[in-house]
Amino acid sequence: MTGDSVGAIVVDFPSTAFSAEAVKRAAYALMARYDVAIGGDADVIRCAIRPAHPTVDMATAERDLRREVVDHDLRISIEQRTSPYRDAILGLAFSKTGLQDG
Amino acid sequence: MAKFRERADFDASPSAPYEMLPWRFTLLDQESYVATNMAGEYVLMSRSEVAEFADGRLAPATPLYDELKSRHFLIDADTDVALDLLALKVRTKLAPLANFTGLHIFVTTLRCEHSCPYCQVSRANDDKREFDMTEETALKSLDLVFRSPSRALKIEFQGGESLLNLPLIKFVVLEAKRRNQAAGRDLAFVIATNLAVLDDDALEFARQHDILMSTSLDGPADLHNRNRPRPGKDSYERTVDGIRRARRALGHHSVGALMTTTAASLSSVRDIIDEYIRLDFGSIFLRPLSPYGFAMKTKFYQSYDQSKWLDFYFEGLDYIIELNLGGFEFIEQYAAMVLKKMLTPMQTSYVDLMSPAGIAIGAIVYNYDGAVYASDESRMLAEMDDKTFALGNVHDHEFAEIMLGDALLDPLEASFASSVPGCSWCAFEPWCGADPVFHHATQGDFVGKKPLSAFCTRNMEVFRGLISRMEASPDVRRLFERWANII
Amino acid sequence: MITLRGRSIGFNAAAIERDSTILRLSSDERRPAPLKAREGYIHSHGDLPRGFGWYLLKSAEFIGQVPDGAPGAVLPQEFDYLGDGDVVRLEPARGGVRTLFRKASPYNHFMLTERCNNYCLMCSQPPRQIDDGWIVDEVLEALPLIDRGAAEIGFTGGEPTLLGSRFVQLVQATGSHLPKTALHVLSNGRLFAQGSLARDLAAVRHHDLMIGIPVYADLAHVHDHVVQADGAFDETIRGILALKQHGLRVEVRVVLQAQTIPRLTALARFLTRNLLFVDHVALMGLEITGFARANLDRIWIDPADYQAELAEAVGILDRAGMSVSIFNSQLCVLEPSLWPFARRSISDWKNEYMPECEGCEAKGMCGGFFSSAKYQYSRAIRPILSAAA
């Protein structure tokens, strides 16, 4: 396990249940309040949460990250399952003529 | 007579699982989420409903199921015409792109007798003619204007104080109209002016050629004059006098006003709105302060942050809503433009909320010296020696070199909201825009880290605030439906 | 209610042997001779002018004045309304007369077929699966006789598009023979969804054509239930899209009844987001005839009980800039805010007033009722006694 976990709140996500992509998106979404360092191994994605500014209250940091990861995991799942329709609709949108003026 | 079948007989949806159509969800408040489809239609759901729907566990013939089906978040064994309709709606939102540049800004001069601290343009003294646009530059700029395929072409004169170079304005208007006899477009002209130097000659010319006037009105006299100092300290009085004279000559609806928000404005939004009402305007545009030009140089921008502006905005919006519900019609224009994107299948031409970004493809700037900028803000950055968004010069480059150069295509491509982190999974993306100039100026790249972006924070809070207000009151919802269709 | 069809008409001896014929009627004794010869003189009083092809009398006492050898008939009192410019079909062998066109009526419609591919719960013209192709022939024959000053005519059914290319041919003929007359076609739109019908219709380039198409809900199965046909909603919507793609004008029609009221505001929102480009939205009061009477328990709702939904729906459509009209609704029952949208429209051969209307000052503005309304009408009908400004 690489990364300095000293002084950080450490949260683990099992790789079987969550994708690295979901964890990265969650870290991105929380960057205004938390710095999240992402590491881990084949079984676990390990996040080390630190405050982004000295004034940030860390009381809900773990909960916030867990919720964010779950939400993003769901979003990725929705994106994957609906992407054929997204392509079909965009394809239809660019192939038809007329009806541009509402 | 054949037997009549019951309704359940026609509902095939229980026979097979439903299929989700593309959708996104983002937090609205503690209790609910906003879900949007590809056309920017929204439904509110609780977190458990989000999970239920995404999981395939939503039961047919329940109110939420019916709403999601009606609004094209799902299809089922019963119907799939949603695909045709969504394609049509997506196409409708994107179709105006094909019109290309509609707004063409001519900077006739940098000269100005005001010295507004937030001014987005370098000032120059009154007698320096080398800061005036020449006729040769104007002609070359007009060449580019008419290369735009847009049916409607609006030419807007800015500055400095644009009227200080009235001869050039006359030249451009007459030449544009002459060329338009063959081109056959819908031509419109606007002069952005502080009205302090508006003389009868300018008014008569404007009257003859149906030119609109757009002026700055920051609020009541003391606030306006504090924001906009000029020799004589009488900017407000001259503005009011100019509005009266312009209306008399050109017609009441030919004169518009824009306000600029400063630290001094933040506690006075009702007074500002009352001032607009007192002067018989039918609307106001509550604008944020942009971090460019003199604002940046004088550290003006840092004197307040987004949350203060949001308080200012919603206090103003709520006051305006109150006025409307009391029977007085008055529009908040920023809300109206956003609501058009949220509540109708139509697109707006508000440059700051376009994706692909509105730089050059929504509006373009021809500077006094022939330099072509992707937006007014791009020009501001150039004044601060950052020429990232300078696209070329009318004297040196052809239309294709300007429009297809990397200086324009790179930021357009990089900032496209459907593709970038943060935006590509945000439910508000269909209503939002890309602003590569802002993010370059504030964060150093075209995309920016959206959680740290004032552009993002501001827009998300405006979307949330508008939705909450509609959900809380059917009367507000009806008011917003009217606004969405006025602009 | 005006009678359009008569049996046991008294034809004279010269008429009995004649074939069925379509005639323009004239009351003008100075009509030029070549036209007289092929028109029917419609008589009220005075001497019968010579030279007409036929003589139609409103009173038997004049039958002896018909010129020798000229065919004639005495019409019963119900046909007293006939006048100059009207077009009728005479069927001497069966003693029948049918009015095809009335010049005095602002809106004449032609039923093109009784066949239909829907089977609406409230259908006022219940479909019959018969071979009635002769109707198109009749209309084609009548078109050149119709007054070219007519403001508007309509095509209805059944489902006119079941006639395929003959329907297109009819539209083209109408545009040619009546170059200043608007044509309003009622259709469920389904057959426009596929093939070339929409394109072929657009190719006619009729000068003033509007297709009225019902959409009864924002949800497919609710619409399909009302029209009693699986898959109808998807086809109808695709049909509308095809028509608009080819530049044709479309009106969306909604009949206000118990099956459509619950989702009326949802439908209005659906229209503003998906069909914003249609040219008109018509919200229709229920006509209690045909299947509507058989299905009354499923579809009857007192209009006084749906004014809130109607006002909200109209508001949504109006705020979105769509053109909206309310038809077949009485003013005393309509919310006053909806009066600007109410159109006086019941064809004059159908409309009547109820005893409760006695003394109402707004009768001139109000369309009144279908005569079929005597079976069921709103409890809220009452005279309006001070005409609103």
mmCIF file of N, CA and C in Angstrom, chain B residues 406-462:
data_model
loop_
_atom_site.group_PDB
_atom_site.id
_atom_site.type_symbol
_atom_site.label_atom_id
_atom_site.label_comp_id
_atom_site.label_asym_id
_atom_site.label_seq_id
_atom_site.Cartn_x
_atom_site.Cartn_y
_atom_site.Cartn_z
ATOM 1 N N ASP B 406 -6.669 26.962 -34.867
ATOM 2 C CA ASP B 406 -6.624 26.249 -33.591
ATOM 3 C C ASP B 406 -7.033 27.141 -32.437
ATOM 4 N N ALA B 407 -6.768 28.437 -32.550
ATOM 5 C CA ALA B 407 -7.105 29.343 -31.451
ATOM 6 C C ALA B 407 -8.579 29.262 -31.107
ATOM 7 N N LEU B 408 -9.408 28.951 -32.092
ATOM 8 C CA LEU B 408 -10.832 28.810 -31.833
ATOM 9 C C LEU B 408 -11.218 27.354 -31.616
ATOM 10 N N LEU B 409 -10.755 26.474 -32.453
ATOM 11 C CA LEU B 409 -11.209 25.087 -32.392
ATOM 12 C C LEU B 409 -10.746 24.368 -31.127
ATOM 13 N N ASP B 410 -9.534 24.669 -30.663
ATOM 14 C CA ASP B 410 -9.055 23.987 -29.448
ATOM 15 C C ASP B 410 -9.946 24.247 -28.238
ATOM 16 N N PRO B 411 -10.220 25.499 -27.917
ATOM 17 C CA PRO B 411 -11.081 25.709 -26.738
ATOM 18 C C PRO B 411 -12.512 25.196 -26.939
ATOM 19 N N LEU B 412 -13.017 25.286 -28.179
ATOM 20 C CA LEU B 412 -14.372 24.768 -28.420
ATOM 21 C C LEU B 412 -14.428 23.283 -28.129
ATOM 22 N N GLU B 413 -13.454 22.568 -28.652
ATOM 23 C CA GLU B 413 -13.457 21.121 -28.499
ATOM 24 C C GLU B 413 -13.174 20.721 -27.049
ATOM 25 N N ALA B 414 -12.189 21.372 -26.462
ATOM 26 C CA ALA B 414 -11.767 20.976 -25.117
ATOM 27 C C ALA B 414 -12.859 21.232 -24.083
ATOM 28 N N SER B 415 -13.639 22.272 -24.286
ATOM 29 C CA SER B 415 -14.573 22.688 -23.240
ATOM 30 C C SER B 415 -15.966 22.126 -23.430
ATOM 31 N N PHE B 416 -16.216 21.403 -24.499
ATOM 32 C CA PHE B 416 -17.560 20.905 -24.797
ATOM 33 C C PHE B 416 -18.123 20.139 -23.607
ATOM 34 N N ALA B 417 -19.242 20.643 -23.078
ATOM 35 C CA ALA B 417 -19.713 20.188 -21.773
ATOM 36 C C ALA B 417 -20.086 18.712 -21.739
ATOM 37 N N SER B 418 -20.595 18.178 -22.830
ATOM 38 C CA SER B 418 -21.006 16.776 -22.802
ATOM 39 C C SER B 418 -19.837 15.825 -22.647
ATOM 40 N N SER B 419 -18.616 16.350 -22.793
ATOM 41 C CA SER B 419 -17.451 15.471 -22.781
ATOM 42 C C SER B 419 -16.543 15.650 -21.569
ATOM 43 N N VAL B 420 -16.691 16.744 -20.827
ATOM 44 C CA VAL B 420 -15.692 17.029 -19.792
ATOM 45 C C VAL B 420 -16.127 16.505 -18.430
ATOM 46 N N PRO B 421 -15.164 16.240 -17.559
ATOM 47 C CA PRO B 421 -15.486 15.773 -16.214
ATOM 48 C C PRO B 421 -16.361 16.782 -15.495
ATOM 49 N N GLY B 422 -17.228 16.270 -14.671
ATOM 50 C CA GLY B 422 -18.123 17.156 -13.935
ATOM 51 C C GLY B 422 -19.369 17.452 -14.732
ATOM 52 N N CYS B 423 -19.213 17.949 -15.960
ATOM 53 C CA CYS B 423 -20.381 18.299 -16.774
ATOM 54 C C CYS B 423 -20.999 17.088 -17.441
ATOM 55 N N SER B 424 -20.172 16.158 -17.878
ATOM 56 C CA SER B 424 -20.706 15.066 -18.690
ATOM 57 C C SER B 424 -21.620 14.156 -17.892
ATOM 58 N N TRP B 425 -21.535 14.210 -16.548
ATOM 59 C CA TRP B 425 -22.470 13.423 -15.767
ATOM 60 C C TRP B 425 -23.442 14.291 -14.972
ATOM 61 N N CYS B 426 -23.453 15.599 -15.229
ATOM 62 C CA CYS B 426 -24.293 16.513 -14.453
ATOM 63 C C CYS B 426 -25.686 16.604 -15.074
ATOM 64 N N ALA B 427 -26.704 16.525 -14.234
ATOM 65 C CA ALA B 427 -28.076 16.608 -14.744
ATOM 66 C C ALA B 427 -28.378 17.980 -15.318
ATOM 67 N N PHE B 428 -27.650 19.000 -14.880
ATOM 68 C CA PHE B 428 -27.931 20.356 -15.356
ATOM 69 C C PHE B 428 -27.277 20.664 -16.700
ATOM 70 N N GLU B 429 -26.473 19.735 -17.216
ATOM 71 C CA GLU B 429 -25.699 20.033 -18.425
ATOM 72 C C GLU B 429 -26.538 20.521 -19.605
ATOM 73 N N PRO B 430 -27.728 19.948 -19.852
ATOM 74 C CA PRO B 430 -28.519 20.453 -20.998
ATOM 75 C C PRO B 430 -28.872 21.935 -20.885
ATOM 76 N N TRP B 431 -28.844 22.483 -19.659
ATOM 77 C CA TRP B 431 -29.243 23.881 -19.501
ATOM 78 C C TRP B 431 -28.035 24.808 -19.379
ATOM 79 N N CYS B 432 -26.882 24.230 -19.252
ATOM 80 C CA CYS B 432 -25.704 24.990 -18.876
ATOM 81 C C CYS B 432 -24.875 25.324 -20.111
ATOM 82 N N GLY B 433 -23.662 25.772 -19.892
ATOM 83 C CA GLY B 433 -22.826 26.108 -21.039
ATOM 84 C C GLY B 433 -21.389 25.766 -20.752
ATOM 85 N N ALA B 434 -20.573 26.043 -21.743
ATOM 86 C CA ALA B 434 -19.136 25.912 -21.584
ATOM 87 C C ALA B 434 -18.563 27.317 -21.651
ATOM 88 N N ASP B 435 -17.632 27.669 -20.786
ATOM 89 C CA ASP B 435 -17.047 29.006 -20.844
ATOM 90 C C ASP B 435 -15.527 28.893 -20.742
ATOM 91 N N PRO B 436 -14.919 28.560 -21.860
ATOM 92 C CA PRO B 436 -13.470 28.349 -21.831
ATOM 93 C C PRO B 436 -12.686 29.618 -21.487
ATOM 94 N N VAL B 437 -13.230 30.776 -21.820
ATOM 95 C CA VAL B 437 -12.521 32.023 -21.534
ATOM 96 C C VAL B 437 -12.484 32.269 -20.029
ATOM 97 N N PHE B 438 -13.630 32.081 -19.407
ATOM 98 C CA PHE B 438 -13.703 32.262 -17.950
ATOM 99 C C PHE B 438 -12.759 31.303 -17.237
ATOM 100 N N HIS B 439 -12.786 30.026 -17.634
ATOM 101 C CA HIS B 439 -11.970 29.036 -16.934
ATOM 102 C C HIS B 439 -10.500 29.239 -17.213
ATOM 103 N N HIS B 440 -10.187 29.701 -18.408
ATOM 104 C CA HIS B 440 -8.795 30.027 -18.697
ATOM 105 C C HIS B 440 -8.339 31.182 -17.812
ATOM 106 N N ALA B 441 -9.188 32.191 -17.665
ATOM 107 C CA ALA B 441 -8.813 33.374 -16.881
ATOM 108 C C ALA B 441 -8.706 33.061 -15.401
ATOM 109 N N THR B 442 -9.555 32.177 -14.902
ATOM 110 C CA THR B 442 -9.587 31.944 -13.456
ATOM 111 C C THR B 442 -8.817 30.714 -13.011
ATOM 112 N N GLN B 443 -8.706 29.714 -13.902
ATOM 113 C CA GLN B 443 -8.018 28.486 -13.482
ATOM 114 C C GLN B 443 -6.864 28.090 -14.390
ATOM 115 N N GLY B 444 -6.746 28.748 -15.532
ATOM 116 C CA GLY B 444 -5.592 28.483 -16.389
ATOM 117 C C GLY B 444 -5.777 27.414 -17.441
ATOM 118 N N ASP B 445 -6.988 26.857 -17.567
ATOM 119 C CA ASP B 445 -7.209 25.958 -18.710
ATOM 120 C C ASP B 445 -8.645 26.107 -19.210
ATOM 121 N N PHE B 446 -8.910 25.550 -20.393
ATOM 122 C CA PHE B 446 -10.207 25.774 -21.039
ATOM 123 C C PHE B 446 -11.362 25.107 -20.295
ATOM 124 N N VAL B 447 -11.061 24.083 -19.545
ATOM 125 C CA VAL B 447 -12.118 23.281 -18.925
ATOM 126 C C VAL B 447 -12.382 23.701 -17.485
ATOM 127 N N GLY B 448 -11.332 23.854 -16.733
ATOM 128 C CA GLY B 448 -11.461 24.185 -15.326
ATOM 129 C C GLY B 448 -11.888 22.985 -14.503
ATOM 130 N N LYS B 449 -11.597 23.024 -13.219
ATOM 131 C CA LYS B 449 -12.103 22.006 -12.307
ATOM 132 C C LYS B 449 -13.448 22.519 -11.810
ATOM 133 N N LYS B 450 -14.493 21.861 -12.243
ATOM 134 C CA LYS B 450 -15.824 22.441 -12.040
ATOM 135 C C LYS B 450 -16.209 22.644 -10.566
ATOM 136 N N PRO B 451 -15.819 21.770 -9.640
ATOM 137 C CA PRO B 451 -16.192 22.066 -8.241
ATOM 138 C C PRO B 451 -15.544 23.348 -7.726
ATOM 139 N N LEU B 452 -14.483 23.812 -8.393
ATOM 140 C CA LEU B 452 -13.813 25.032 -7.971
ATOM 141 C C LEU B 452 -14.207 26.221 -8.842
ATOM 142 N N SER B 453 -15.171 26.015 -9.714
ATOM 143 C CA SER B 453 -15.502 27.023 -10.700
ATOM 144 C C SER B 453 -16.675 27.884 -10.253
ATOM 145 N N ALA B 454 -16.458 29.180 -10.229
ATOM 146 C CA ALA B 454 -17.549 30.093 -9.872
ATOM 147 C C ALA B 454 -18.649 30.044 -10.912
ATOM 148 N N PHE B 455 -18.289 29.793 -12.164
ATOM 149 C CA PHE B 455 -19.275 29.652 -13.236
ATOM 150 C C PHE B 455 -20.203 28.483 -12.921
ATOM 151 N N CYS B 456 -19.603 27.371 -12.515
ATOM 152 C CA CYS B 456 -20.392 26.174 -12.221
ATOM 153 C C CYS B 456 -21.260 26.384 -10.987
ATOM 154 N N THR B 457 -20.636 26.840 -9.912
ATOM 155 C CA THR B 457 -21.392 27.055 -8.667
ATOM 156 C C THR B 457 -22.586 27.948 -8.907
ATOM 157 N N ARG B 458 -22.321 29.061 -9.583
ATOM 158 C CA ARG B 458 -23.386 30.019 -9.819
ATOM 159 C C ARG B 458 -24.521 29.390 -10.607
ATOM 160 N N ASN B 459 -24.206 28.743 -11.717
ATOM 161 C CA ASN B 459 -25.256 28.173 -12.556
ATOM 162 C C ASN B 459 -26.043 27.099 -11.838
ATOM 163 N N MET B 460 -25.357 26.221 -11.130
ATOM 164 C CA MET B 460 -26.069 25.162 -10.420
ATOM 165 C C MET B 460 -27.038 25.746 -9.397
ATOM 166 N N GLU B 461 -26.596 26.774 -8.698
ATOM 167 C CA GLU B 461 -27.487 27.350 -7.694
ATOM 168 C C GLU B 461 -28.658 28.068 -8.337
ATOM 169 N N VAL B 462 -28.441 28.685 -9.488
ATOM 170 C CA VAL B 462 -29.560 29.323 -10.179
ATOM 171 C C VAL B 462 -30.563 28.264 -10.631
#
